[in-house]
PDB file of C-alpha atoms in Angstrom:
ATOM      1  CA  UNK L   1      19.229  -2.503  -6.772  1.00  0.00           C
ATOM      2  CA  UNK L   2      16.816  -5.423  -6.906  1.00  0.00           C
ATOM      3  CA  UNK L   3      13.245  -4.702  -5.905  1.00  0.00           C
ATOM      4  CA  UNK L   4      11.006  -6.478  -3.451  1.00  0.00           C
ATOM      5  CA  UNK L   5      10.305 -10.042  -4.488  1.00  0.00           C
ATOM      6  CA  UNK L   6       7.454 -12.252  -3.417  1.00  0.00           C
ATOM      7  CA  UNK L   7       6.957 -15.968  -3.873  1.00  0.00           C
ATOM      8  CA  UNK L   8       4.911 -17.657  -5.010  1.00  0.00           C
ATOM      9  CA  UNK L   9       3.075 -15.296  -7.335  1.00  0.00           C
ATOM     10  CA  UNK L  10      -0.070 -17.402  -7.525  1.00  0.00           C
ATOM     11  CA  UNK L  11      -1.487 -19.988  -5.189  1.00  0.00           C
ATOM     12  CA  UNK L  12      -4.633 -22.077  -5.064  1.00  0.00           C
ATOM     13  CA  UNK L  13      -5.617 -23.717  -1.793  1.00  0.00           C
ATOM     14  CA  UNK L  14      -8.716 -25.285  -0.323  1.00  0.00           C
ATOM     15  CA  UNK L  15     -10.538 -24.324   2.831  1.00  0.00           C
ATOM     16  CA  UNK L  16      -8.892 -25.549   6.002  1.00  0.00           C
ATOM     17  CA  UNK L  17      -5.408 -25.706   4.537  1.00  0.00           C
ATOM     18  CA  UNK L  18      -2.586 -23.425   5.556  1.00  0.00           C
ATOM     19  CA  UNK L  19      -0.307 -21.345   3.393  1.00  0.00           C
ATOM     20  CA  UNK L  20       3.080 -19.641   3.724  1.00  0.00           C
ATOM     21  CA  UNK L  21       4.044 -16.655   1.631  1.00  0.00           C
ATOM     22  CA  UNK L  22       7.548 -15.289   1.332  1.00  0.00           C
ATOM     23  CA  UNK L  23       8.914 -11.787   0.854  1.00  0.00           C
ATOM     24  CA  UNK L  24      12.480 -10.641   0.218  1.00  0.00           C
ATOM     25  CA  UNK L  25      12.939  -6.909   0.852  1.00  0.00           C
ATOM     26  CA  UNK L  26      15.214  -4.457  -0.892  1.00  0.00           C
ATOM     27  CA  UNK L  27      18.776  -4.834   0.307  1.00  0.00           C
ATOM     28  CA  UNK L  28      19.362  -2.620   3.334  1.00  0.00           C
ATOM     29  CA  UNK L  29      15.689  -2.375   4.275  1.00  0.00           C
ATOM     30  CA  UNK L  30      14.933  -3.695   7.731  1.00  0.00           C
ATOM     31  CA  UNK L  31      11.180  -3.179   7.832  1.00  0.00           C
ATOM     32  CA  UNK L  32       8.757  -5.477   6.063  1.00  0.00           C
ATOM     33  CA  UNK L  33       5.019  -4.862   6.100  1.00  0.00           C
ATOM     34  CA  UNK L  34       2.262  -7.082   4.821  1.00  0.00           C
ATOM     35  CA  UNK L  35      -1.048  -5.953   3.349  1.00  0.00           C
ATOM     36  CA  UNK L  36      -4.137  -7.767   2.177  1.00  0.00           C
ATOM     37  CA  UNK L  37      -6.029  -6.374  -0.800  1.00  0.00           C
ATOM     38  CA  UNK L  38      -9.571  -7.420  -1.649  1.00  0.00           C
ATOM     39  CA  UNK L  39     -12.190  -5.750  -3.850  1.00  0.00           C
ATOM     40  CA  UNK L  40     -14.486  -5.263  -0.879  1.00  0.00           C
ATOM     41  CA  UNK L  41     -12.119  -4.091   1.856  1.00  0.00           C
ATOM     42  CA  UNK L  42      -9.373  -2.551  -0.219  1.00  0.00           C
ATOM     43  CA  UNK L  43      -5.833  -2.480   1.123  1.00  0.00           C
ATOM     44  CA  UNK L  44      -5.589  -3.469   4.754  1.00  0.00           C
ATOM     45  CA  UNK L  45      -2.519  -3.621   6.931  1.00  0.00           C
ATOM     46  CA  UNK L  46      -1.690  -7.016   8.407  1.00  0.00           C
ATOM     47  CA  UNK L  47       1.552  -6.529  10.326  1.00  0.00           C
ATOM     48  CA  UNK L  48       5.017  -5.079  10.219  1.00  0.00           C
ATOM     49  CA  UNK L  49       8.317  -6.603  11.193  1.00  0.00           C
ATOM     50  CA  UNK L  50      11.456  -4.733  12.003  1.00  0.00           C
ATOM     51  CA  UNK L  51      14.712  -6.408  13.044  1.00  0.00           C
ATOM     52  CA  UNK L  52      12.973  -9.758  13.505  1.00  0.00           C
ATOM     53  CA  UNK L  53      10.334  -8.297  15.841  1.00  0.00           C
ATOM     54  CA  UNK L  54       6.701  -7.633  15.115  1.00  0.00           C
ATOM     55  CA  UNK L  55       6.367  -3.915  15.626  1.00  0.00           C
ATOM     56  CA  UNK L  56       2.804  -3.301  14.461  1.00  0.00           C
ATOM     57  CA  UNK L  57      -0.225  -5.448  13.930  1.00  0.00           C
ATOM     58  CA  UNK L  58      -3.469  -4.776  12.110  1.00  0.00           C
ATOM     59  CA  UNK L  59      -6.910  -6.005  12.975  1.00  0.00           C
ATOM     60  CA  UNK L  60      -6.760  -9.552  11.669  1.00  0.00           C
ATOM     61  CA  UNK L  61      -7.472 -12.845  13.457  1.00  0.00           C
ATOM     62  CA  UNK L  62      -4.714 -14.939  14.964  1.00  0.00           C
ATOM     63  CA  UNK L  63      -4.819 -17.263  11.953  1.00  0.00           C
ATOM     64  CA  UNK L  64      -2.620 -14.674  10.279  1.00  0.00           C
ATOM     65  CA  UNK L  65       0.946 -14.702  11.547  1.00  0.00           C
ATOM     66  CA  UNK L  66       4.347 -13.787  10.332  1.00  0.00           C
ATOM     67  CA  UNK L  67       8.005 -13.752  11.099  1.00  0.00           C
ATOM     68  CA  UNK L  68      11.171 -12.107   9.963  1.00  0.00           C
ATOM     69  CA  UNK L  69      14.601 -13.607   9.639  1.00  0.00           C
ATOM     70  CA  UNK L  70      17.990 -12.097  10.409  1.00  0.00           C
ATOM     71  CA  UNK L  71      18.485 -11.240   6.710  1.00  0.00           C
ATOM     72  CA  UNK L  72      15.186  -9.257   6.842  1.00  0.00           C
ATOM     73  CA  UNK L  73      13.343 -11.744   4.653  1.00  0.00           C
ATOM     74  CA  UNK L  74       9.835 -12.287   5.940  1.00  0.00           C
ATOM     75  CA  UNK L  75       7.178 -14.930   5.750  1.00  0.00           C
ATOM     76  CA  UNK L  76       3.519 -14.767   6.530  1.00  0.00           C
ATOM     77  CA  UNK L  77       1.381 -17.749   7.338  1.00  0.00           C
ATOM     78  CA  UNK L  78      -2.352 -18.188   7.198  1.00  0.00           C
ATOM     79  CA  UNK L  79      -3.726 -21.243   8.935  1.00  0.00           C
ATOM     80  CA  UNK L  80      -7.151 -22.830   8.508  1.00  0.00           C
ATOM     81  CA  UNK L  81      -7.876 -20.965   5.302  1.00  0.00           C
ATOM     82  CA  UNK L  82     -11.335 -19.540   4.707  1.00  0.00           C
ATOM     83  CA  UNK L  83     -12.934 -18.504   1.419  1.00  0.00           C
ATOM     84  CA  UNK L  84     -12.689 -14.880   2.506  1.00  0.00           C
ATOM     85  CA  UNK L  85      -8.910 -15.123   2.648  1.00  0.00           C
ATOM     86  CA  UNK L  86      -8.814 -15.061  -1.148  1.00  0.00           C
ATOM     87  CA  UNK L  87      -6.922 -11.889  -1.887  1.00  0.00           C
ATOM     88  CA  UNK L  88      -3.800 -10.275  -3.227  1.00  0.00           C
ATOM     89  CA  UNK L  89      -1.165 -10.263  -0.484  1.00  0.00           C
ATOM     90  CA  UNK L  90       1.367  -7.514  -0.819  1.00  0.00           C
ATOM     91  CA  UNK L  91       4.538  -7.035   1.089  1.00  0.00           C
ATOM     92  CA  UNK L  92       6.417  -3.792   1.269  1.00  0.00           C
ATOM     93  CA  UNK L  93       9.826  -2.895   2.591  1.00  0.00           C
ATOM     94  CA  UNK L  94      11.395   0.273   3.896  1.00  0.00           C
ATOM     95  CA  UNK L  95      14.352   1.359   5.992  1.00  0.00           C
ATOM     96  CA  UNK L  96      12.090   1.459   9.046  1.00  0.00           C
ATOM     97  CA  UNK L  97      13.846   4.436  10.563  1.00  0.00           C
ATOM     98  CA  UNK L  98      12.467   6.010  13.705  1.00  0.00           C
ATOM     99  CA  UNK L  99      11.313   9.568  13.969  1.00  0.00           C
ATOM    100  CA  UNK L 100       8.653  10.012  11.334  1.00  0.00           C
ATOM    101  CA  UNK L 101       5.409   8.440  10.304  1.00  0.00           C
ATOM    102  CA  UNK L 102       4.440   6.831   7.069  1.00  0.00           C
ATOM    103  CA  UNK L 103       7.801   6.153   5.479  1.00  0.00           C
ATOM    104  CA  UNK L 104       7.768   5.437   1.740  1.00  0.00           C
ATOM    105  CA  UNK L 105       7.019   1.792   1.157  1.00  0.00           C
ATOM    106  CA  UNK L 106       8.405  -0.236  -1.731  1.00  0.00           C
ATOM    107  CA  UNK L 107       5.988  -2.925  -2.769  1.00  0.00           C
ATOM    108  CA  UNK L 108       6.476  -6.341  -4.251  1.00  0.00           C
ATOM    109  CA  UNK L 109       4.300  -7.677  -7.092  1.00  0.00           C
ATOM    110  CA  UNK L 110       2.084  -9.583  -4.668  1.00  0.00           C
ATOM    111  CA  UNK L 111       0.921 -13.154  -4.198  1.00  0.00           C
ATOM    112  CA  UNK L 112      -2.559 -13.863  -5.451  1.00  0.00           C
ATOM    113  CA  UNK L 113      -4.192 -16.459  -3.223  1.00  0.00           C
ATOM    114  CA  UNK L 114      -7.365 -18.223  -4.234  1.00  0.00           C
ATOM    115  CA  UNK L 115      -9.121 -20.345  -1.617  1.00  0.00           C
ATOM    116  CA  UNK L 116     -11.615 -22.874  -2.961  1.00  0.00           C
TER     117      UNK L 116
ATOM    118  CA  UNK N   1     -10.058   1.323   9.136  1.00  0.00           C
ATOM    119  CA  UNK N   2      -9.818   3.633   6.163  1.00  0.00           C
ATOM    120  CA  UNK N   3      -7.994   6.883   6.632  1.00  0.00           C
ATOM    121  CA  UNK N   4      -7.874   8.287   3.143  1.00  0.00           C
ATOM    122  CA  UNK N   5     -10.934   8.390   0.947  1.00  0.00           C
ATOM    123  CA  UNK N   6     -10.402   9.101  -2.720  1.00  0.00           C
ATOM    124  CA  UNK N   7     -12.834  10.878  -4.938  1.00  0.00           C
ATOM    125  CA  UNK N   8     -14.003  10.108  -7.551  1.00  0.00           C
ATOM    126  CA  UNK N   9     -14.056   6.323  -7.358  1.00  0.00           C
ATOM    127  CA  UNK N  10     -13.664   6.116 -11.123  1.00  0.00           C
ATOM    128  CA  UNK N  11     -12.576   8.587 -13.766  1.00  0.00           C
ATOM    129  CA  UNK N  12     -12.535   8.175 -17.526  1.00  0.00           C
ATOM    130  CA  UNK N  13     -10.793  10.721 -19.738  1.00  0.00           C
ATOM    131  CA  UNK N  14      -9.230  11.070 -23.180  1.00  0.00           C
ATOM    132  CA  UNK N  15      -5.508  11.062 -23.790  1.00  0.00           C
ATOM    133  CA  UNK N  16      -4.066  14.534 -23.452  1.00  0.00           C
ATOM    134  CA  UNK N  17      -6.604  15.661 -20.860  1.00  0.00           C
ATOM    135  CA  UNK N  18      -5.760  16.347 -17.233  1.00  0.00           C
ATOM    136  CA  UNK N  19      -6.918  14.038 -14.455  1.00  0.00           C
ATOM    137  CA  UNK N  20      -7.590  15.240 -10.929  1.00  0.00           C
ATOM    138  CA  UNK N  21      -8.126  12.934  -7.980  1.00  0.00           C
ATOM    139  CA  UNK N  22      -8.919  14.004  -4.458  1.00  0.00           C
ATOM    140  CA  UNK N  23      -8.216  12.420  -1.108  1.00  0.00           C
ATOM    141  CA  UNK N  24      -9.615  13.241   2.308  1.00  0.00           C
ATOM    142  CA  UNK N  25      -8.289  11.905   5.576  1.00  0.00           C
ATOM    143  CA  UNK N  26      -9.399  11.952   9.183  1.00  0.00           C
ATOM    144  CA  UNK N  27      -6.526  12.423  11.598  1.00  0.00           C
ATOM    145  CA  UNK N  28      -3.418  14.541  11.859  1.00  0.00           C
ATOM    146  CA  UNK N  29      -0.646  13.419   9.577  1.00  0.00           C
ATOM    147  CA  UNK N  30       3.081  13.715   9.226  1.00  0.00           C
ATOM    148  CA  UNK N  31       2.983  13.169   5.501  1.00  0.00           C
ATOM    149  CA  UNK N  32       0.711  11.910   2.760  1.00  0.00           C
ATOM    150  CA  UNK N  33       1.704   9.685  -0.115  1.00  0.00           C
ATOM    151  CA  UNK N  34       0.237   8.744  -3.467  1.00  0.00           C
ATOM    152  CA  UNK N  35       0.687   5.330  -5.032  1.00  0.00           C
ATOM    153  CA  UNK N  36      -0.285   3.844  -8.374  1.00  0.00           C
ATOM    154  CA  UNK N  37      -1.355   0.274  -8.994  1.00  0.00           C
ATOM    155  CA  UNK N  38      -1.608  -1.262 -12.404  1.00  0.00           C
ATOM    156  CA  UNK N  39      -4.250  -3.941 -12.662  1.00  0.00           C
ATOM    157  CA  UNK N  40      -3.705  -6.462  -9.877  1.00  0.00           C
ATOM    158  CA  UNK N  41      -0.025  -5.741  -9.422  1.00  0.00           C
ATOM    159  CA  UNK N  42       2.100  -4.183  -6.715  1.00  0.00           C
ATOM    160  CA  UNK N  43       1.911  -0.542  -5.800  1.00  0.00           C
ATOM    161  CA  UNK N  44       4.370   2.011  -7.083  1.00  0.00           C
ATOM    162  CA  UNK N  45       5.218   5.046  -4.996  1.00  0.00           C
ATOM    163  CA  UNK N  46       4.558   8.300  -6.860  1.00  0.00           C
ATOM    164  CA  UNK N  47       5.106  11.161  -4.480  1.00  0.00           C
ATOM    165  CA  UNK N  48       5.307  12.035  -0.795  1.00  0.00           C
ATOM    166  CA  UNK N  49       4.237  15.417   0.531  1.00  0.00           C
ATOM    167  CA  UNK N  50       5.019  16.470   4.084  1.00  0.00           C
ATOM    168  CA  UNK N  51       2.542  18.200   6.339  1.00  0.00           C
ATOM    169  CA  UNK N  52       4.475  21.475   6.132  1.00  0.00           C
ATOM    170  CA  UNK N  53       4.369  21.476   2.323  1.00  0.00           C
ATOM    171  CA  UNK N  54       1.459  22.792   0.290  1.00  0.00           C
ATOM    172  CA  UNK N  55       2.388  21.685  -3.188  1.00  0.00           C
ATOM    173  CA  UNK N  56       4.844  19.322  -4.811  1.00  0.00           C
ATOM    174  CA  UNK N  57       5.666  18.462  -8.403  1.00  0.00           C
ATOM    175  CA  UNK N  58       7.165  15.408 -10.022  1.00  0.00           C
ATOM    176  CA  UNK N  59       7.181  15.312 -13.810  1.00  0.00           C
ATOM    177  CA  UNK N  60       3.543  15.437 -14.945  1.00  0.00           C
ATOM    178  CA  UNK N  61       2.300  15.006 -11.376  1.00  0.00           C
ATOM    179  CA  UNK N  62       1.246  17.802  -9.081  1.00  0.00           C
ATOM    180  CA  UNK N  63       0.146  17.133  -5.535  1.00  0.00           C
ATOM    181  CA  UNK N  64      -1.402  19.643  -3.184  1.00  0.00           C
ATOM    182  CA  UNK N  65      -2.049  19.298   0.510  1.00  0.00           C
ATOM    183  CA  UNK N  66      -4.439  21.297   2.654  1.00  0.00           C
ATOM    184  CA  UNK N  67      -4.017  20.221   6.250  1.00  0.00           C
ATOM    185  CA  UNK N  68      -6.745  22.572   7.473  1.00  0.00           C
ATOM    186  CA  UNK N  69      -9.257  20.720   5.294  1.00  0.00           C
ATOM    187  CA  UNK N  70      -7.515  17.374   5.715  1.00  0.00           C
ATOM    188  CA  UNK N  71      -7.426  16.899   1.974  1.00  0.00           C
ATOM    189  CA  UNK N  72      -5.001  16.350  -0.873  1.00  0.00           C
ATOM    190  CA  UNK N  73      -5.287  16.291  -4.618  1.00  0.00           C
ATOM    191  CA  UNK N  74      -3.275  14.589  -7.337  1.00  0.00           C
ATOM    192  CA  UNK N  75      -3.213  16.165 -10.776  1.00  0.00           C
ATOM    193  CA  UNK N  76      -1.861  14.263 -13.758  1.00  0.00           C
ATOM    194  CA  UNK N  77      -1.336  16.583 -16.690  1.00  0.00           C
ATOM    195  CA  UNK N  78      -1.414  15.594 -20.371  1.00  0.00           C
ATOM    196  CA  UNK N  79      -2.506  12.065 -19.498  1.00  0.00           C
ATOM    197  CA  UNK N  80      -1.451   9.050 -21.524  1.00  0.00           C
ATOM    198  CA  UNK N  81      -3.009   5.628 -22.009  1.00  0.00           C
ATOM    199  CA  UNK N  82      -0.172   4.258 -19.870  1.00  0.00           C
ATOM    200  CA  UNK N  83      -1.510   6.273 -16.908  1.00  0.00           C
ATOM    201  CA  UNK N  84      -4.492   3.921 -16.770  1.00  0.00           C
ATOM    202  CA  UNK N  85      -4.312   2.496 -13.247  1.00  0.00           C
ATOM    203  CA  UNK N  86      -5.749   2.819  -9.761  1.00  0.00           C
ATOM    204  CA  UNK N  87      -4.407   5.638  -7.633  1.00  0.00           C
ATOM    205  CA  UNK N  88      -4.310   5.519  -3.847  1.00  0.00           C
ATOM    206  CA  UNK N  89      -3.503   8.052  -1.205  1.00  0.00           C
ATOM    207  CA  UNK N  90      -1.952   6.785   1.997  1.00  0.00           C
ATOM    208  CA  UNK N  91      -1.077   8.209   5.381  1.00  0.00           C
ATOM    209  CA  UNK N  92       0.927   6.953   8.313  1.00  0.00           C
ATOM    210  CA  UNK N  93      -1.106   5.611  11.191  1.00  0.00           C
ATOM    211  CA  UNK N  94      -0.724   7.976  14.125  1.00  0.00           C
ATOM    212  CA  UNK N  95      -2.397   5.436  16.407  1.00  0.00           C
ATOM    213  CA  UNK N  96       0.758   3.415  16.478  1.00  0.00           C
ATOM    214  CA  UNK N  97       2.599   6.221  18.169  1.00  0.00           C
ATOM    215  CA  UNK N  98       4.821   7.111  15.313  1.00  0.00           C
ATOM    216  CA  UNK N  99       6.242   3.782  14.337  1.00  0.00           C
ATOM    217  CA  UNK N 100       6.984   3.341  10.708  1.00  0.00           C
ATOM    218  CA  UNK N 101       5.517   0.207   9.589  1.00  0.00           C
ATOM    219  CA  UNK N 102       2.161   0.757   8.117  1.00  0.00           C
ATOM    220  CA  UNK N 103       0.218   3.021   5.880  1.00  0.00           C
ATOM    221  CA  UNK N 104      -3.521   3.433   5.785  1.00  0.00           C
ATOM    222  CA  UNK N 105      -4.853   3.469   2.258  1.00  0.00           C
ATOM    223  CA  UNK N 106      -8.029   4.787   0.760  1.00  0.00           C
ATOM    224  CA  UNK N 107     -10.095   2.701  -1.630  1.00  0.00           C
ATOM    225  CA  UNK N 108      -8.533   4.368  -4.643  1.00  0.00           C
ATOM    226  CA  UNK N 109      -9.567   6.108  -7.826  1.00  0.00           C
ATOM    227  CA  UNK N 110      -9.666   3.957 -10.933  1.00  0.00           C
ATOM    228  CA  UNK N 111      -8.422   6.077 -13.825  1.00  0.00           C
ATOM    229  CA  UNK N 112      -9.042   5.067 -17.414  1.00  0.00           C
ATOM    230  CA  UNK N 113      -7.303   7.039 -20.143  1.00  0.00           C
ATOM    231  CA  UNK N 114      -8.680   6.361 -23.598  1.00  0.00           C
ATOM    232  CA  UNK N 115      -6.360   6.715 -26.588  1.00  0.00           C
TER     233      UNK N 115
END
């Protein structure tokens, strides 16, 4: 079974630009979560999508948005980039079943974004 | 917000030695998970222990959970250079009322295993 894939793997942008990152989950997984990882803040949850609906959202500004398509693929968008948005962006997929917390997440390799 | 806090932040050992990492968390949990991350890459799930379990083994890994102390430990026995990585504990976020989608991670323990 293919793992979680993320594109692109590396990205360089300048302040004020916007960026779109893509994530393809493991086949059969309906939940896709996004995380931001920085040396200072560590791993922080951005949002989760399940069946094309945002189910959870972390504490990030509205510049960070996402969506999920009917095939469970997900994209996240960051508008008006700031230097502090430089980070490794990780997506993770899972079955997203109800009834228990903290389901095992399967992570992609990440997209490293550098904002200049 | 950080739920799990790993201790120590960094650990350096020789090949063949055992490595122990600890994690403390703040709220009630359904389960606790450990993940490994090799330098700047994605996370790999290692083991999940449920709140009604006290100990779990997987190969050279042993995880314990003490819900009364809100703490967990990860033991890697007979470590190898390939175990060099950052290790994170993670818990489900109860604040979201039981939905699945996110884990709260600690800042991790950076393990260095010298050959």
